[in-house]
CSV table of C-alpha atoms in Angstrom, one decimal:
chain,number,residue,atom,x,y,z
A,1123,ASP,CA,-14.0,8.9,4.2
A,1124,ALA,CA,-11.7,7.5,6.9
A,1125,GLY,CA,-10.4,11.0,7.7
A,1126,ILE,CA,-6.6,10.5,7.5
A,1127,THR,CA,-4.3,13.4,6.9
A,1128,GLN,CA,-0.5,13.6,6.7
A,1129,SER,CA,1.7,16.6,7.4
A,1130,PRO,CA,3.7,18.1,5.9
A,1131,ARG,CA,2.9,17.2,2.3
A,1132,HIS,CA,6.4,18.2,1.1
A,1133,LYS,CA,9.6,18.7,3.0
A,1134,VAL,CA,13.2,19.3,2.1
A,1135,THR,CA,15.8,18.8,4.8
A,1136,GLU,CA,19.5,18.5,5.2
A,1137,THR,CA,21.5,15.3,5.8
A,1138,GLY,CA,21.9,14.7,9.5
A,1139,THR,CA,18.9,16.7,10.7
A,1140,PRO,CA,16.0,15.1,12.6
A,1141,VAL,CA,12.6,15.0,10.8
A,1142,THR,CA,9.2,14.1,12.1
A,1143,LEU,CA,6.2,13.3,9.9
A,1144,ARG,CA,2.7,13.3,11.3
A,1145,CYS,CA,-0.3,11.1,10.5
A,1146,HIS,CA,-3.6,12.1,12.0
A,1147,GLN,CA,-6.9,10.2,11.9
A,1148,THR,CA,-10.3,11.3,13.1
A,1149,GLU,CA,-12.1,8.0,13.7
A,1150,ASN,CA,-10.1,6.2,16.5
A,1151,HIS,CA,-9.0,3.3,14.4
A,1152,ARG,CA,-6.6,1.0,16.2
A,1153,TYR,CA,-4.2,0.0,13.5
A,1154,MET,CA,-1.9,2.5,11.8
A,1155,TYR,CA,1.0,2.0,9.4
A,1156,TRP,CA,3.9,3.9,7.9
A,1157,TYR,CA,5.1,2.9,4.4
A,1158,ARG,CA,7.6,4.3,2.0
A,1159,GLN,CA,7.3,4.2,-1.7
A,1160,ASP,CA,10.4,4.1,-3.9
A,1161,PRO,CA,10.8,3.4,-7.7
A,1162,GLY,CA,11.5,-0.3,-8.2
A,1163,HIS,CA,10.5,-1.2,-4.6
A,1164,GLY,CA,6.8,-0.5,-4.4
A,1165,LEU,CA,5.4,0.0,-0.9
A,1166,ARG,CA,7.5,-1.2,2.0
A,1167,LEU,CA,6.4,-1.2,5.6
A,1168,ILE,CA,8.5,0.9,8.0
A,1169,HIS,CA,6.6,0.6,11.3
A,1170,TYR,CA,3.1,0.0,12.5
A,1171,SER,CA,1.0,0.5,15.6
A,1172,TYR,CA,-1.8,-1.6,17.1
A,1173,GLY,CA,-2.7,0.8,19.8
A,1174,VAL,CA,-1.5,3.7,22.0
A,1175,LYS,CA,2.1,3.1,22.8
A,1176,ASP,CA,2.0,-0.3,21.0
A,1177,THR,CA,4.3,-0.3,18.0
A,1178,ASP,CA,6.3,-2.8,16.0
A,1179,LYS,CA,8.9,-2.8,13.3
A,1180,GLY,CA,8.3,-3.5,9.6
A,1181,GLU,CA,10.5,-4.5,6.8
A,1182,VAL,CA,12.6,-1.3,6.5
A,1183,SER,CA,12.7,0.1,10.1
A,1184,ASP,CA,16.4,0.9,10.4
A,1185,GLY,CA,16.9,4.7,10.8
A,1186,TYR,CA,13.3,5.3,11.8
A,1187,SER,CA,11.4,5.5,15.0
A,1188,VAL,CA,7.7,6.0,15.7
A,1189,SER,CA,5.5,7.1,18.6
A,1190,ARG,CA,1.8,6.9,19.3
A,1191,SER,CA,0.9,8.7,22.5
A,1192,LYS,CA,-2.8,9.1,21.5
A,1193,THR,CA,-5.0,7.1,19.2
A,1194,GLU,CA,-5.4,9.7,16.5
A,1195,ASP,CA,-1.7,10.5,15.9
A,1196,PHE,CA,1.1,8.3,14.7
A,1197,LEU,CA,4.5,10.0,14.3
A,1198,LEU,CA,7.4,8.9,12.2
A,1199,THR,CA,10.8,10.3,13.1
A,1200,LEU,CA,14.0,10.1,11.2
A,1201,GLU,CA,16.6,10.7,13.9
A,1202,SER,CA,19.3,11.8,11.5
A,1203,ALA,CA,18.1,12.0,7.9
A,1204,THR,CA,20.2,10.5,5.1
A,1205,SER,CA,19.9,10.8,1.4
A,1206,SER,CA,18.7,7.1,1.2
A,1207,GLN,CA,15.6,8.3,3.1
A,1208,THR,CA,14.5,10.5,0.3
A,1209,SER,CA,11.2,9.0,-0.5
A,1210,VAL,CA,7.4,9.3,-0.5
A,1211,TYR,CA,6.0,8.3,2.8
A,1212,PHE,CA,2.4,7.1,3.2
A,1213,CYS,CA,0.5,6.6,6.4
A,1214,ALA,CA,-2.4,4.1,6.4
A,1215,ILE,CA,-5.1,2.9,8.7
A,1216,ARG,CA,-7.1,-0.2,8.9
A,1217,VAL,CA,-10.7,0.6,9.2
A,1218,GLN,CA,-12.6,-1.6,11.7
A,1219,GLY,CA,-14.1,-4.6,10.0
A,1220,ALA,CA,-12.1,-4.2,6.8
A,1221,TYR,CA,-9.2,-6.2,5.6
A,1222,GLY,CA,-7.5,-3.5,3.6
A,1223,TYR,CA,-6.0,-0.2,4.4
A,1224,THR,CA,-7.0,3.4,3.7
A,1225,PHE,CA,-4.0,5.5,2.8
A,1226,GLY,CA,-3.2,9.2,3.3
A,1227,SER,CA,-2.1,11.4,0.5
A,1228,GLY,CA,1.6,11.1,1.3
A,1229,THR,CA,4.6,13.2,2.3
A,1230,ARG,CA,7.3,13.7,-0.2
A,1231,LEU,CA,10.6,14.0,1.7
A,1232,THR,CA,13.8,15.1,0.1
A,1233,VAL,CA,17.1,14.8,2.0
A,1234,VAL,CA,19.9,17.0,0.5
B,979,ASP,CA,12.9,-12.5,-0.4
B,980,GLN,CA,10.0,-10.9,-2.3
B,981,GLN,CA,6.8,-12.6,-1.3
B,982,VAL,CA,4.5,-10.7,-3.7
B,983,LYS,CA,5.8,-10.2,-7.2
B,984,GLN,CA,4.6,-8.1,-10.1
B,985,ASN,CA,7.0,-8.9,-12.8
B,986,SER,CA,5.8,-6.3,-15.3
B,987,PRO,CA,6.8,-2.8,-14.4
B,988,SER,CA,4.7,-1.3,-17.1
B,989,LEU,CA,1.9,-2.1,-19.5
B,990,SER,CA,0.4,-0.2,-22.4
B,991,VAL,CA,-3.1,-0.9,-23.7
B,992,GLN,CA,-5.4,0.7,-26.3
B,993,GLU,CA,-8.5,2.3,-25.0
B,994,GLY,CA,-11.4,-0.1,-25.2
B,995,ARG,CA,-9.2,-3.2,-25.0
B,996,ILE,CA,-8.6,-5.5,-22.1
B,997,SER,CA,-5.9,-4.8,-19.5
B,998,ILE,CA,-4.5,-7.8,-17.7
B,999,LEU,CA,-2.2,-7.2,-14.7
B,1000,ASN,CA,-0.5,-10.1,-13.1
B,1001,CYS,CA,0.7,-10.9,-9.6
B,1002,ASP,CA,2.5,-14.0,-8.1
B,1003,TYR,CA,3.0,-14.8,-4.5
B,1004,THR,CA,5.3,-17.3,-2.7
B,1005,ASN,CA,3.9,-17.4,0.9
B,1006,SER,CA,1.3,-20.2,1.1
B,1007,MET,CA,-0.1,-18.5,4.3
B,1008,PHE,CA,-1.6,-15.7,2.2
B,1009,ASP,CA,-5.3,-16.0,2.0
B,1010,TYR,CA,-6.6,-12.6,1.1
B,1011,PHE,CA,-5.6,-10.5,-1.8
B,1012,LEU,CA,-6.2,-6.9,-2.8
B,1013,TRP,CA,-5.5,-4.6,-5.7
B,1014,TYR,CA,-4.8,-0.9,-5.1
B,1015,LYS,CA,-4.7,1.9,-7.7
B,1016,LYS,CA,-2.4,4.9,-7.4
B,1017,TYR,CA,-2.4,8.1,-9.3
B,1018,PRO,CA,0.6,10.5,-9.1
B,1019,ALA,CA,0.7,12.7,-6.0
B,1020,GLU,CA,-2.1,10.7,-4.4
B,1021,GLY,CA,-2.2,7.8,-1.9
B,1022,PRO,CA,-3.1,4.3,-3.1
B,1023,THR,CA,-6.8,3.6,-3.2
B,1024,PHE,CA,-8.5,0.2,-2.8
B,1025,LEU,CA,-9.8,-1.3,-6.0
B,1026,ILE,CA,-10.9,-4.9,-5.5
B,1027,SER,CA,-10.2,-7.9,-3.3
B,1028,ILE,CA,-10.6,-11.6,-3.3
B,1029,SER,CA,-10.5,-14.3,-0.6
B,1030,SER,CA,-8.7,-17.6,-1.1
B,1031,ILE,CA,-12.1,-19.4,-0.9
B,1032,LYS,CA,-13.0,-17.9,-4.2
B,1033,ASP,CA,-11.4,-18.0,-7.6
B,1034,LYS,CA,-13.1,-14.9,-9.1
B,1035,ASN,CA,-14.5,-11.6,-7.9
B,1036,GLU,CA,-16.1,-9.0,-10.2
B,1037,ASP,CA,-16.9,-5.3,-9.7
B,1038,GLY,CA,-18.0,-3.5,-12.8
B,1039,ARG,CA,-15.2,-3.3,-15.3
B,1040,PHE,CA,-12.8,-4.9,-12.8
B,1041,THR,CA,-12.4,-8.7,-12.2
B,1042,VAL,CA,-9.8,-10.4,-10.1
B,1043,PHE,CA,-8.9,-14.1,-10.8
B,1044,LEU,CA,-7.1,-16.3,-8.3
B,1045,ASN,CA,-5.3,-19.5,-9.1
B,1046,LYS,CA,-4.2,-20.9,-5.7
B,1047,SER,CA,-2.4,-23.9,-7.1
B,1048,ALA,CA,-0.2,-21.6,-9.2
B,1049,LYS,CA,-0.1,-18.9,-6.5
B,1050,HIS,CA,-1.1,-16.4,-9.1
B,1051,LEU,CA,-3.7,-13.7,-9.4
B,1052,SER,CA,-4.6,-11.3,-12.2
B,1053,LEU,CA,-6.6,-8.2,-12.5
B,1054,HIS,CA,-8.7,-7.7,-15.7
B,1055,ILE,CA,-10.0,-4.3,-16.7
B,1056,VAL,CA,-12.6,-4.4,-19.5
B,1057,PRO,CA,-12.9,-2.1,-21.3
B,1058,SER,CA,-9.9,-0.1,-20.5
B,1059,GLN,CA,-10.3,3.7,-20.3
B,1060,PRO,CA,-7.7,6.5,-20.2
B,1061,GLY,CA,-8.7,7.3,-16.6
B,1062,ASP,CA,-7.4,3.8,-15.7
B,1063,SER,CA,-3.9,5.0,-16.4
B,1064,ALA,CA,-2.2,4.6,-13.0
B,1065,VAL,CA,0.1,2.4,-11.0
B,1066,TYR,CA,-1.5,-0.8,-9.7
B,1067,PHE,CA,-0.3,-2.6,-6.6
B,1068,CYS,CA,-1.1,-6.2,-5.7
B,1069,ALA,CA,-1.2,-6.9,-2.0
B,1070,ALA,CA,-1.7,-10.0,0.2
B,1071,SER,CA,-2.3,-10.8,3.8
B,1072,ALA,CA,-2.6,-13.9,6.0
B,1073,LEU,CA,-5.9,-13.4,7.7
B,1074,GLY,CA,-6.1,-17.1,8.7
B,1075,ALA,CA,-2.9,-16.6,10.6
B,1076,GLY,CA,-4.3,-13.6,12.4
B,1077,SER,CA,-2.3,-11.1,10.5
B,1078,TYR,CA,-3.9,-8.1,8.8
B,1079,GLN,CA,-0.6,-6.8,7.7
B,1080,LEU,CA,-0.4,-6.3,3.9
B,1081,THR,CA,2.6,-7.2,1.8
B,1082,PHE,CA,2.7,-5.3,-1.5
B,1083,GLY,CA,4.3,-6.0,-4.8
B,1084,LYS,CA,6.4,-3.4,-6.6
B,1085,GLY,CA,3.5,-2.2,-8.8
B,1086,THR,CA,2.7,-2.1,-12.5
B,1087,LYS,CA,2.3,1.2,-14.3
B,1088,LEU,CA,-0.7,0.9,-16.7
B,1089,SER,CA,-1.0,3.4,-19.6
B,1090,VAL,CA,-4.2,3.4,-21.6
B,1091,ILE,CA,-3.7,5.0,-24.9
B,1092,PRO,CA,-6.7,6.9,-26.4
């Protein structure tokens, strides 16, 4: 078990408010990722990190920012939430020596 | 431009029969392919993978076939069981290019009917 947890699991927020989602891992893996899953779109990469303070944009990064101040935590922030950001958000890590990812259980975010 | 395509949004199969899920890709740099399975309210979980140096990989009831010339891969589940009902995502990466980043398809929802 790669020990990855996401918080919160569910959140409802209002349009225009800031929201931060947290991804926590327990095993010091270097690579971490944020994806969103939407019907008809599958899994799309938002941002990823390859080390502390090292991050880069993915396919759908507009409206999102990330931070990684320590190895175990990767934060995703919606600066001003919009209804189009209603989605299920998944964090993933790449375990050392593996080519695939291990995913967290997801955060269901609803922007009203 | 969608680099990994799963053209069938859904598939229904009788229990005990074979399920075949298909995936096409356009990026010739992709050299490693994975299938993930996702149940509702859970994160995707790794199922099986294949490197481009192979054309087949088998793990129990699951077999992945790769046709590089056609840029096509398929996942076979034999025999299908009701517990296999889930969304299946195909994913690809370009390891030879130094990229571990996975590009996912849109997923295929498999329903296995008892």
